[in-house]
Amino acid sequence: MTVLLQIGRRPPEEPRRPGTAPPAATPAPPGASAEVKVFRSAHGAHLFVADGSRVYDVPEAVAARLERWTAVPDGSPEGLAAELDLPLWGGAPRIDGTPAEPPPLASISLNVMQACNLSCGHCYADEGRFGGSARAMPRGTAFAAVDRLLAEAAPGADVVVGFMGGEPLLARDLVHEVVAYATRAGAAAGNPVRFALTTNLTTVRPEDARLFAEHPFTVTVSLDGDRAGHDALRKAPGGASAYDRLRAGLDVLARHGRPRHLGARVSVTPYTGRLLDVLEHGIGLGFDEVGFAAVVSAPDPAYEITAETFRGFLERMVECGETALRELSAGRRYPFGNFQTALREIHRGTHRPYPCGAGAGYLSASAEGGLYACHRLVDDPAFAMGTVAEGSDRNLRQRHLADRHVDRAEPCRSCWARYLCGGGCYHEVSRRGRPGCDYIRGWLAFCLRAYVELTQSAPDFFAQPAPNPAVSTVSTV
């Protein structure tokens, strides 16, 4: 028998609902390369198995045979497993292609102010207007959205209320009122409530900082580099420096109250400089986490990362990842969000058929009280999911999950990375398709190698509690 060492933890078997039939035998994948990925690290050859996101050490001879098979398949996965004595296939799959049922709601974001005090050409939200007019959410609508979340949440489960925009702190009075209301309502319903807010931090006041510190808040700040890089993309009224105002906002948080988790999200455009410089600048500002997101869909296409520019983006991301690997291996803190999130998901054996919880356990409420799959899809009728007054539409949520299961999408179903990627952001795919697939595979292949090496150099990293960034989070990819 070939001895395999599985790295990390095997994901738990998911209990099947009573009264449902067991899944059929594992179907043959659409292509051999969709089932496995051979990769190498400083410690030898390894095998990633898509179903269950399992990682194994394998002898070099086995790795070479697997590489030949993925390039030119000569038989079934089961036949190859028998030939090589690999107990990897057979039995019930962890993901069988059945669309998920809509779960109870776990989080809702409120677009409390669909307007912004900055003008940014790369903003997917069109300064919060989403192609319409600037508007604010009425108090009654915001409270009704909280009530809707609690009404459709699982009994006793933690829930998250997020504040989005535009710039949500332009509606600070409403934000404060909703936090007080949701805390009381959650306690009465038996659902502890956490909060999340995404902001440019240019208008934060001491009372906001105290609110963030007194309640379980995740605050994510939009950051695009140092002063020159940030101000090149974010225009403040009257020619003022948006970066200087952000730094003043950080000082307000330092003096009056810091949230439990303070992250920075960098929107990467063709104009963004060296990512490692941006990353280290953000870490130097004291953020708990700094992560990157490529701008794939923007009102002005000049700000979009294209299939061609994704190649350079991958090189710069890997440079950041190599730095993070060195620092973490040496036992030093290095909060590169994309890297740490990816490694923790690989360690857990994350294997999901969707990119995120949008349309499933997470919905977003527009200023008028419509429910949408997520905060990036507000006012898009193709992703409407009901209203806060009448409730989420289970049929629409079910159709969303059925249509977008990764095993039903092309080219996703033929990709080894499908259960780590989940098929890509719904907003970006609906606007631009999937120009970043090669980037995602390249980044995840690097993360697999880095994962193996970090388990050897700093295994205690994976025993540390992961940050819980609630609604606004840094993507795995």
mmCIF file with all atom_site columns, C-alpha atoms in Angstrom, residues 30-221:
data_model
loop_
_atom_site.group_PDB
_atom_site.id
_atom_site.type_symbol
_atom_site.label_atom_id
_atom_site.label_alt_id
_atom_site.label_comp_id
_atom_site.label_asym_id
_atom_site.label_entity_id
_atom_site.label_seq_id
_atom_site.pdbx_PDB_ins_code
_atom_site.Cartn_x
_atom_site.Cartn_y
_atom_site.Cartn_z
_atom_site.occupancy
_atom_site.B_iso_or_equiv
_atom_site.pdbx_formal_charge
_atom_site.auth_seq_id
_atom_site.auth_comp_id
_atom_site.auth_asym_id
_atom_site.auth_atom_id
_atom_site.pdbx_PDB_model_num
ATOM 1   C CA . PRO A 1 30  ? -15.812 16.452 -16.379 1.00 0.00 ? 30  PRO A CA 1
ATOM 2   C CA . GLY A 1 31  ? -12.027 16.235 -16.719 1.00 0.00 ? 31  GLY A CA 1
ATOM 3   C CA . ALA A 1 32  ? -9.189  14.590 -14.841 1.00 0.00 ? 32  ALA A CA 1
ATOM 4   C CA . SER A 1 33  ? -7.722  17.959 -13.936 1.00 0.00 ? 33  SER A CA 1
ATOM 5   C CA . ALA A 1 34  ? -10.967 18.814 -12.132 1.00 0.00 ? 34  ALA A CA 1
ATOM 6   C CA . GLU A 1 35  ? -10.385 16.100 -9.541  1.00 0.00 ? 35  GLU A CA 1
ATOM 7   C CA . VAL A 1 36  ? -6.801  16.525 -8.339  1.00 0.00 ? 36  VAL A CA 1
ATOM 8   C CA . LYS A 1 37  ? -3.905  18.966 -8.346  1.00 0.00 ? 37  LYS A CA 1
ATOM 9   C CA . VAL A 1 38  ? -0.298  17.862 -7.894  1.00 0.00 ? 38  VAL A CA 1
ATOM 10  C CA . PHE A 1 39  ? 2.005   20.470 -6.367  1.00 0.00 ? 39  PHE A CA 1
ATOM 11  C CA . ARG A 1 40  ? 5.397   20.606 -4.713  1.00 0.00 ? 40  ARG A CA 1
ATOM 12  C CA . SER A 1 41  ? 6.870   22.405 -1.760  1.00 0.00 ? 41  SER A CA 1
ATOM 13  C CA . ALA A 1 42  ? 10.221  22.508 -0.014  1.00 0.00 ? 42  ALA A CA 1
ATOM 14  C CA . HIS A 1 43  ? 9.170   19.242 1.650   1.00 0.00 ? 43  HIS A CA 1
ATOM 15  C CA . GLY A 1 44  ? 8.405   17.198 -1.457  1.00 0.00 ? 44  GLY A CA 1
ATOM 16  C CA . ALA A 1 45  ? 5.416   16.298 -3.627  1.00 0.00 ? 45  ALA A CA 1
ATOM 17  C CA . HIS A 1 46  ? 1.805   16.690 -2.550  1.00 0.00 ? 46  HIS A CA 1
ATOM 18  C CA . LEU A 1 47  ? -1.687  16.008 -3.793  1.00 0.00 ? 47  LEU A CA 1
ATOM 19  C CA . PHE A 1 48  ? -4.729  18.236 -3.465  1.00 0.00 ? 48  PHE A CA 1
ATOM 20  C CA . VAL A 1 49  ? -8.070  16.445 -3.878  1.00 0.00 ? 49  VAL A CA 1
ATOM 21  C CA . ALA A 1 50  ? -10.891 18.792 -4.856  1.00 0.00 ? 50  ALA A CA 1
ATOM 22  C CA . ASP A 1 51  ? -13.677 16.833 -3.153  1.00 0.00 ? 51  ASP A CA 1
ATOM 23  C CA . GLY A 1 52  ? -13.216 17.742 0.479   1.00 0.00 ? 52  GLY A CA 1
ATOM 24  C CA . SER A 1 53  ? -10.217 19.998 -0.175  1.00 0.00 ? 53  SER A CA 1
ATOM 25  C CA . ARG A 1 54  ? -7.847  17.332 1.152   1.00 0.00 ? 54  ARG A CA 1
ATOM 26  C CA . VAL A 1 55  ? -4.060  17.692 1.054   1.00 0.00 ? 55  VAL A CA 1
ATOM 27  C CA . TYR A 1 56  ? -1.697  14.697 1.109   1.00 0.00 ? 56  TYR A CA 1
ATOM 28  C CA . ASP A 1 57  ? 2.021   14.003 0.950   1.00 0.00 ? 57  ASP A CA 1
ATOM 29  C CA . VAL A 1 58  ? 2.760   11.579 -1.892  1.00 0.00 ? 58  VAL A CA 1
ATOM 30  C CA . PRO A 1 59  ? 5.925   9.890  -3.183  1.00 0.00 ? 59  PRO A CA 1
ATOM 31  C CA . GLU A 1 60  ? 7.458   11.582 -6.211  1.00 0.00 ? 60  GLU A CA 1
ATOM 32  C CA . ALA A 1 61  ? 6.750   8.571  -8.439  1.00 0.00 ? 61  ALA A CA 1
ATOM 33  C CA . VAL A 1 62  ? 3.057   8.732  -7.559  1.00 0.00 ? 62  VAL A CA 1
ATOM 34  C CA . ALA A 1 63  ? 3.017   12.492 -8.167  1.00 0.00 ? 63  ALA A CA 1
ATOM 35  C CA . ALA A 1 64  ? 4.545   12.015 -11.611 1.00 0.00 ? 64  ALA A CA 1
ATOM 36  C CA . ARG A 1 65  ? 1.981   9.338  -12.512 1.00 0.00 ? 65  ARG A CA 1
ATOM 37  C CA . LEU A 1 66  ? -0.851  11.599 -11.358 1.00 0.00 ? 66  LEU A CA 1
ATOM 38  C CA . GLU A 1 67  ? 0.492   14.478 -13.441 1.00 0.00 ? 67  GLU A CA 1
ATOM 39  C CA . ARG A 1 68  ? 0.559   12.296 -16.540 1.00 0.00 ? 68  ARG A CA 1
ATOM 40  C CA . TRP A 1 69  ? -2.988  11.159 -15.829 1.00 0.00 ? 69  TRP A CA 1
ATOM 41  C CA . THR A 1 70  ? -4.342  14.678 -15.394 1.00 0.00 ? 70  THR A CA 1
ATOM 42  C CA . ALA A 1 71  ? -2.696  15.711 -18.664 1.00 0.00 ? 71  ALA A CA 1
ATOM 43  C CA . VAL A 1 72  ? -3.950  12.688 -20.643 1.00 0.00 ? 72  VAL A CA 1
ATOM 44  C CA . PRO A 1 73  ? -6.513  10.657 -18.678 1.00 0.00 ? 73  PRO A CA 1
ATOM 45  C CA . ASP A 1 74  ? -6.270  6.923  -19.264 1.00 0.00 ? 74  ASP A CA 1
ATOM 46  C CA . GLY A 1 75  ? -9.059  5.427  -17.217 1.00 0.00 ? 75  GLY A CA 1
ATOM 47  C CA . SER A 1 76  ? -11.373 6.366  -14.396 1.00 0.00 ? 76  SER A CA 1
ATOM 48  C CA . PRO A 1 77  ? -10.370 7.974  -11.088 1.00 0.00 ? 77  PRO A CA 1
ATOM 49  C CA . GLU A 1 78  ? -11.302 4.730  -9.374  1.00 0.00 ? 78  GLU A CA 1
ATOM 50  C CA . GLY A 1 79  ? -9.036  2.760  -11.716 1.00 0.00 ? 79  GLY A CA 1
ATOM 51  C CA . LEU A 1 80  ? -6.118  5.065  -11.096 1.00 0.00 ? 80  LEU A CA 1
ATOM 52  C CA . ALA A 1 81  ? -6.726  4.902  -7.343  1.00 0.00 ? 81  ALA A CA 1
ATOM 53  C CA . ALA A 1 82  ? -6.595  1.113  -7.488  1.00 0.00 ? 82  ALA A CA 1
ATOM 54  C CA . GLU A 1 83  ? -3.435  1.156  -9.602  1.00 0.00 ? 83  GLU A CA 1
ATOM 55  C CA . LEU A 1 84  ? -1.615  3.462  -7.188  1.00 0.00 ? 84  LEU A CA 1
ATOM 56  C CA . ASP A 1 85  ? -3.213  2.152  -3.980  1.00 0.00 ? 85  ASP A CA 1
ATOM 57  C CA . LEU A 1 86  ? -4.690  5.582  -3.266  1.00 0.00 ? 86  LEU A CA 1
ATOM 58  C CA . PRO A 1 87  ? -7.832  5.394  -1.109  1.00 0.00 ? 87  PRO A CA 1
ATOM 59  C CA . LEU A 1 88  ? -9.163  8.700  -2.425  1.00 0.00 ? 88  LEU A CA 1
ATOM 60  C CA . TRP A 1 89  ? -12.269 7.938  -4.445  1.00 0.00 ? 89  TRP A CA 1
ATOM 61  C CA . GLY A 1 90  ? -15.372 5.873  -3.955  1.00 0.00 ? 90  GLY A CA 1
ATOM 62  C CA . GLY A 1 91  ? -18.278 6.155  -1.576  1.00 0.00 ? 91  GLY A CA 1
ATOM 63  C CA . ALA A 1 92  ? -20.382 9.239  -1.033  1.00 0.00 ? 92  ALA A CA 1
ATOM 64  C CA . PRO A 1 93  ? -18.852 12.535 -2.166  1.00 0.00 ? 93  PRO A CA 1
ATOM 65  C CA . ARG A 1 94  ? -18.666 15.446 0.213   1.00 0.00 ? 94  ARG A CA 1
ATOM 66  C CA . ILE A 1 95  ? -20.320 17.646 -2.417  1.00 0.00 ? 95  ILE A CA 1
ATOM 67  C CA . ASP A 1 96  ? -22.744 15.787 -4.659  1.00 0.00 ? 96  ASP A CA 1
ATOM 68  C CA . GLY A 1 97  ? -24.040 18.575 -6.899  1.00 0.00 ? 97  GLY A CA 1
ATOM 69  C CA . THR A 1 98  ? -27.314 18.992 -5.026  1.00 0.00 ? 98  THR A CA 1
ATOM 70  C CA . PRO A 1 99  ? -28.123 22.694 -4.597  1.00 0.00 ? 99  PRO A CA 1
ATOM 71  C CA . ALA A 1 100 ? -28.184 23.918 -1.032  1.00 0.00 ? 100 ALA A CA 1
ATOM 72  C CA . GLU A 1 101 ? -31.466 24.727 0.639   1.00 0.00 ? 101 GLU A CA 1
ATOM 73  C CA . PRO A 1 102 ? -31.754 28.351 1.778   1.00 0.00 ? 102 PRO A CA 1
ATOM 74  C CA . PRO A 1 103 ? -30.507 28.368 5.382   1.00 0.00 ? 103 PRO A CA 1
ATOM 75  C CA . PRO A 1 104 ? -31.790 30.616 8.172   1.00 0.00 ? 104 PRO A CA 1
ATOM 76  C CA . LEU A 1 105 ? -30.575 34.172 7.869   1.00 0.00 ? 105 LEU A CA 1
ATOM 77  C CA . ALA A 1 106 ? -27.358 34.853 9.740   1.00 0.00 ? 106 ALA A CA 1
ATOM 78  C CA . SER A 1 107 ? -26.524 38.385 8.595   1.00 0.00 ? 107 SER A CA 1
ATOM 79  C CA . ILE A 1 108 ? -28.041 41.371 6.879   1.00 0.00 ? 108 ILE A CA 1
ATOM 80  C CA . SER A 1 109 ? -26.406 44.595 5.727   1.00 0.00 ? 109 SER A CA 1
ATOM 81  C CA . LEU A 1 110 ? -28.245 47.892 5.671   1.00 0.00 ? 110 LEU A CA 1
ATOM 82  C CA . ASN A 1 111 ? -27.464 50.408 2.951   1.00 0.00 ? 111 ASN A CA 1
ATOM 83  C CA . VAL A 1 112 ? -28.174 53.225 5.359   1.00 0.00 ? 112 VAL A CA 1
ATOM 84  C CA . MET A 1 113 ? -26.766 55.956 3.091   1.00 0.00 ? 113 MET A CA 1
ATOM 85  C CA . GLN A 1 114 ? -26.686 55.398 -0.655  1.00 0.00 ? 114 GLN A CA 1
ATOM 86  C CA . ALA A 1 115 ? -24.440 58.424 -1.136  1.00 0.00 ? 115 ALA A CA 1
ATOM 87  C CA . CYS A 1 116 ? -20.801 59.229 -0.403  1.00 0.00 ? 116 CYS A CA 1
ATOM 88  C CA . ASN A 1 117 ? -18.649 62.232 0.469   1.00 0.00 ? 117 ASN A CA 1
ATOM 89  C CA . LEU A 1 118 ? -15.826 61.025 -1.809  1.00 0.00 ? 118 LEU A CA 1
ATOM 90  C CA . SER A 1 119 ? -15.701 60.548 -5.559  1.00 0.00 ? 119 SER A CA 1
ATOM 91  C CA . CYS A 1 120 ? -13.896 57.368 -6.625  1.00 0.00 ? 120 CYS A CA 1
ATOM 92  C CA . GLY A 1 121 ? -13.857 56.242 -10.244 1.00 0.00 ? 121 GLY A CA 1
ATOM 93  C CA . HIS A 1 122 ? -13.351 52.586 -9.293  1.00 0.00 ? 122 HIS A CA 1
ATOM 94  C CA . CYS A 1 123 ? -16.307 52.369 -6.875  1.00 0.00 ? 123 CYS A CA 1
ATOM 95  C CA . TYR A 1 124 ? -18.626 49.484 -7.805  1.00 0.00 ? 124 TYR A CA 1
ATOM 96  C CA . ALA A 1 125 ? -21.455 51.276 -5.974  1.00 0.00 ? 125 ALA A CA 1
ATOM 97  C CA . ASP A 1 126 ? -21.260 54.472 -8.073  1.00 0.00 ? 126 ASP A CA 1
ATOM 98  C CA . GLU A 1 127 ? -20.760 56.507 -4.863  1.00 0.00 ? 127 GLU A CA 1
ATOM 99  C CA . GLY A 1 128 ? -23.556 54.469 -3.281  1.00 0.00 ? 128 GLY A CA 1
ATOM 100 C CA . ARG A 1 129 ? -26.191 55.355 -5.876  1.00 0.00 ? 129 ARG A CA 1
ATOM 101 C CA . PHE A 1 130 ? -25.989 52.000 -7.717  1.00 0.00 ? 130 PHE A CA 1
ATOM 102 C CA . GLY A 1 131 ? -26.906 53.757 -10.934 1.00 0.00 ? 131 GLY A CA 1
ATOM 103 C CA . GLY A 1 132 ? -29.844 55.645 -9.357  1.00 0.00 ? 132 GLY A CA 1
ATOM 104 C CA . SER A 1 133 ? -30.107 58.691 -7.137  1.00 0.00 ? 133 SER A CA 1
ATOM 105 C CA . ALA A 1 134 ? -28.572 59.383 -3.742  1.00 0.00 ? 134 ALA A CA 1
ATOM 106 C CA . ARG A 1 135 ? -30.880 58.423 -0.871  1.00 0.00 ? 135 ARG A CA 1
ATOM 107 C CA . ALA A 1 136 ? -30.938 57.537 2.812   1.00 0.00 ? 136 ALA A CA 1
ATOM 108 C CA . MET A 1 137 ? -32.643 54.643 4.579   1.00 0.00 ? 137 MET A CA 1
ATOM 109 C CA . PRO A 1 138 ? -35.587 55.668 6.774   1.00 0.00 ? 138 PRO A CA 1
ATOM 110 C CA . ARG A 1 139 ? -35.430 54.727 10.438  1.00 0.00 ? 139 ARG A CA 1
ATOM 111 C CA . GLY A 1 140 ? -38.495 52.496 10.183  1.00 0.00 ? 140 GLY A CA 1
ATOM 112 C CA . THR A 1 141 ? -36.973 50.555 7.290   1.00 0.00 ? 141 THR A CA 1
ATOM 113 C CA . ALA A 1 142 ? -33.748 49.993 9.203   1.00 0.00 ? 142 ALA A CA 1
ATOM 114 C CA . PHE A 1 143 ? -35.581 48.706 12.282  1.00 0.00 ? 143 PHE A CA 1
ATOM 115 C CA . ALA A 1 144 ? -37.763 46.484 10.098  1.00 0.00 ? 144 ALA A CA 1
ATOM 116 C CA . ALA A 1 145 ? -34.621 44.993 8.521   1.00 0.00 ? 145 ALA A CA 1
ATOM 117 C CA . VAL A 1 146 ? -33.309 44.093 11.975  1.00 0.00 ? 146 VAL A CA 1
ATOM 118 C CA . ASP A 1 147 ? -36.670 42.553 12.854  1.00 0.00 ? 147 ASP A CA 1
ATOM 119 C CA . ARG A 1 148 ? -36.591 40.567 9.611   1.00 0.00 ? 148 ARG A CA 1
ATOM 120 C CA . LEU A 1 149 ? -33.128 39.199 10.394  1.00 0.00 ? 149 LEU A CA 1
ATOM 121 C CA . LEU A 1 150 ? -34.202 38.075 13.869  1.00 0.00 ? 150 LEU A CA 1
ATOM 122 C CA . ALA A 1 151 ? -37.457 36.604 12.563  1.00 0.00 ? 151 ALA A CA 1
ATOM 123 C CA . GLU A 1 152 ? -35.634 34.433 10.007  1.00 0.00 ? 152 GLU A CA 1
ATOM 124 C CA . ALA A 1 153 ? -32.552 33.546 12.085  1.00 0.00 ? 153 ALA A CA 1
ATOM 125 C CA . ALA A 1 154 ? -31.996 30.172 13.706  1.00 0.00 ? 154 ALA A CA 1
ATOM 126 C CA . PRO A 1 155 ? -33.046 30.111 17.377  1.00 0.00 ? 155 PRO A CA 1
ATOM 127 C CA . GLY A 1 156 ? -30.204 31.203 19.628  1.00 0.00 ? 156 GLY A CA 1
ATOM 128 C CA . ALA A 1 157 ? -27.753 31.788 16.772  1.00 0.00 ? 157 ALA A CA 1
ATOM 129 C CA . ASP A 1 158 ? -25.402 34.759 16.627  1.00 0.00 ? 158 ASP A CA 1
ATOM 130 C CA . VAL A 1 159 ? -26.386 37.228 13.912  1.00 0.00 ? 159 VAL A CA 1
ATOM 131 C CA . VAL A 1 160 ? -24.604 40.139 12.241  1.00 0.00 ? 160 VAL A CA 1
ATOM 132 C CA . VAL A 1 161 ? -25.997 43.537 11.270  1.00 0.00 ? 161 VAL A CA 1
ATOM 133 C CA . GLY A 1 162 ? -23.789 45.374 8.782   1.00 0.00 ? 162 GLY A CA 1
ATOM 134 C CA . PHE A 1 163 ? -23.781 49.019 7.721   1.00 0.00 ? 163 PHE A CA 1
ATOM 135 C CA . MET A 1 164 ? -22.895 49.810 4.123   1.00 0.00 ? 164 MET A CA 1
ATOM 136 C CA . GLY A 1 165 ? -23.114 52.665 1.632   1.00 0.00 ? 165 GLY A CA 1
ATOM 137 C CA . GLY A 1 166 ? -22.022 54.882 0.027   1.00 0.00 ? 166 GLY A CA 1
ATOM 138 C CA . GLU A 1 167 ? -20.546 56.095 3.262   1.00 0.00 ? 167 GLU A CA 1
ATOM 139 C CA . PRO A 1 168 ? -22.615 54.807 6.199   1.00 0.00 ? 168 PRO A CA 1
ATOM 140 C CA . LEU A 1 169 ? -21.266 57.344 8.683   1.00 0.00 ? 169 LEU A CA 1
ATOM 141 C CA . LEU A 1 170 ? -23.088 60.060 6.762   1.00 0.00 ? 170 LEU A CA 1
ATOM 142 C CA . ALA A 1 171 ? -26.099 58.456 8.483   1.00 0.00 ? 171 ALA A CA 1
ATOM 143 C CA . ARG A 1 172 ? -24.383 58.185 11.880  1.00 0.00 ? 172 ARG A CA 1
ATOM 144 C CA . ASP A 1 173 ? -27.505 58.975 13.916  1.00 0.00 ? 173 ASP A CA 1
ATOM 145 C CA . LEU A 1 174 ? -29.283 56.064 12.266  1.00 0.00 ? 174 LEU A CA 1
ATOM 146 C CA . VAL A 1 175 ? -26.294 53.767 12.776  1.00 0.00 ? 175 VAL A CA 1
ATOM 147 C CA . HIS A 1 176 ? -26.276 54.560 16.501  1.00 0.00 ? 176 HIS A CA 1
ATOM 148 C CA . GLU A 1 177 ? -30.031 54.049 16.775  1.00 0.00 ? 177 GLU A CA 1
ATOM 149 C CA . VAL A 1 178 ? -29.918 50.720 14.934  1.00 0.00 ? 178 VAL A CA 1
ATOM 150 C CA . VAL A 1 179 ? -27.109 49.406 17.158  1.00 0.00 ? 179 VAL A CA 1
ATOM 151 C CA . ALA A 1 180 ? -29.139 50.209 20.279  1.00 0.00 ? 180 ALA A CA 1
ATOM 152 C CA . TYR A 1 181 ? -32.322 48.758 18.780  1.00 0.00 ? 181 TYR A CA 1
ATOM 153 C CA . ALA A 1 182 ? -30.663 45.582 17.466  1.00 0.00 ? 182 ALA A CA 1
ATOM 154 C CA . THR A 1 183 ? -28.892 44.955 20.784  1.00 0.00 ? 183 THR A CA 1
ATOM 155 C CA . ARG A 1 184 ? -32.188 45.137 22.683  1.00 0.00 ? 184 ARG A CA 1
ATOM 156 C CA . ALA A 1 185 ? -34.158 43.163 20.104  1.00 0.00 ? 185 ALA A CA 1
ATOM 157 C CA . GLY A 1 186 ? -31.478 40.492 19.820  1.00 0.00 ? 186 GLY A CA 1
ATOM 158 C CA . ALA A 1 187 ? -31.366 40.042 23.597  1.00 0.00 ? 187 ALA A CA 1
ATOM 159 C CA . ALA A 1 188 ? -35.163 39.685 23.708  1.00 0.00 ? 188 ALA A CA 1
ATOM 160 C CA . ALA A 1 189 ? -35.116 37.137 20.877  1.00 0.00 ? 189 ALA A CA 1
ATOM 161 C CA . GLY A 1 190 ? -32.178 35.180 22.285  1.00 0.00 ? 190 GLY A CA 1
ATOM 162 C CA . ASN A 1 191 ? -29.895 36.016 19.328  1.00 0.00 ? 191 ASN A CA 1
ATOM 163 C CA . PRO A 1 192 ? -26.629 37.766 20.229  1.00 0.00 ? 192 PRO A CA 1
ATOM 164 C CA . VAL A 1 193 ? -25.961 40.534 17.680  1.00 0.00 ? 193 VAL A CA 1
ATOM 165 C CA . ARG A 1 194 ? -22.588 41.574 16.262  1.00 0.00 ? 194 ARG A CA 1
ATOM 166 C CA . PHE A 1 195 ? -21.991 44.504 13.926  1.00 0.00 ? 195 PHE A CA 1
ATOM 167 C CA . ALA A 1 196 ? -19.907 45.362 10.877  1.00 0.00 ? 196 ALA A CA 1
ATOM 168 C CA . LEU A 1 197 ? -19.297 48.649 9.099   1.00 0.00 ? 197 LEU A CA 1
ATOM 169 C CA . THR A 1 198 ? -17.368 49.559 5.960   1.00 0.00 ? 198 THR A CA 1
ATOM 170 C CA . THR A 1 199 ? -16.161 53.158 5.800   1.00 0.00 ? 199 THR A CA 1
ATOM 171 C CA . ASN A 1 200 ? -13.683 55.545 4.215   1.00 0.00 ? 200 ASN A CA 1
ATOM 172 C CA . LEU A 1 201 ? -13.069 56.810 7.798   1.00 0.00 ? 201 LEU A CA 1
ATOM 173 C CA . THR A 1 202 ? -12.991 60.462 6.734   1.00 0.00 ? 202 THR A CA 1
ATOM 174 C CA . THR A 1 203 ? -15.951 61.557 8.877   1.00 0.00 ? 203 THR A CA 1
ATOM 175 C CA . VAL A 1 204 ? -15.600 59.408 12.015  1.00 0.00 ? 204 VAL A CA 1
ATOM 176 C CA . ARG A 1 205 ? -16.281 61.200 15.301  1.00 0.00 ? 205 ARG A CA 1
ATOM 177 C CA . PRO A 1 206 ? -15.441 60.363 18.927  1.00 0.00 ? 206 PRO A CA 1
ATOM 178 C CA . GLU A 1 207 ? -18.973 59.132 19.591  1.00 0.00 ? 207 GLU A CA 1
ATOM 179 C CA . ASP A 1 208 ? -18.637 56.704 16.669  1.00 0.00 ? 208 ASP A CA 1
ATOM 180 C CA . ALA A 1 209 ? -15.355 55.365 18.047  1.00 0.00 ? 209 ALA A CA 1
ATOM 181 C CA . ARG A 1 210 ? -16.964 54.813 21.451  1.00 0.00 ? 210 ARG A CA 1
ATOM 182 C CA . LEU A 1 211 ? -19.832 52.949 19.773  1.00 0.00 ? 211 LEU A CA 1
ATOM 183 C CA . PHE A 1 212 ? -17.388 50.662 17.946  1.00 0.00 ? 212 PHE A CA 1
ATOM 184 C CA . ALA A 1 213 ? -15.508 49.927 21.175  1.00 0.00 ? 213 ALA A CA 1
ATOM 185 C CA . GLU A 1 214 ? -18.568 49.331 23.350  1.00 0.00 ? 214 GLU A CA 1
ATOM 186 C CA . HIS A 1 215 ? -20.226 46.840 20.977  1.00 0.00 ? 215 HIS A CA 1
ATOM 187 C CA . PRO A 1 216 ? -18.853 43.824 19.062  1.00 0.00 ? 216 PRO A CA 1
ATOM 188 C CA . PHE A 1 217 ? -17.870 45.679 15.887  1.00 0.00 ? 217 PHE A CA 1
ATOM 189 C CA . THR A 1 218 ? -15.804 44.795 12.841  1.00 0.00 ? 218 THR A CA 1
ATOM 190 C CA . VAL A 1 219 ? -14.815 47.970 10.991  1.00 0.00 ? 219 VAL A CA 1
ATOM 191 C CA . THR A 1 220 ? -13.322 47.746 7.509   1.00 0.00 ? 220 THR A CA 1
ATOM 192 C CA . VAL A 1 221 ? -11.594 50.821 6.109   1.00 0.00 ? 221 VAL A CA 1
#
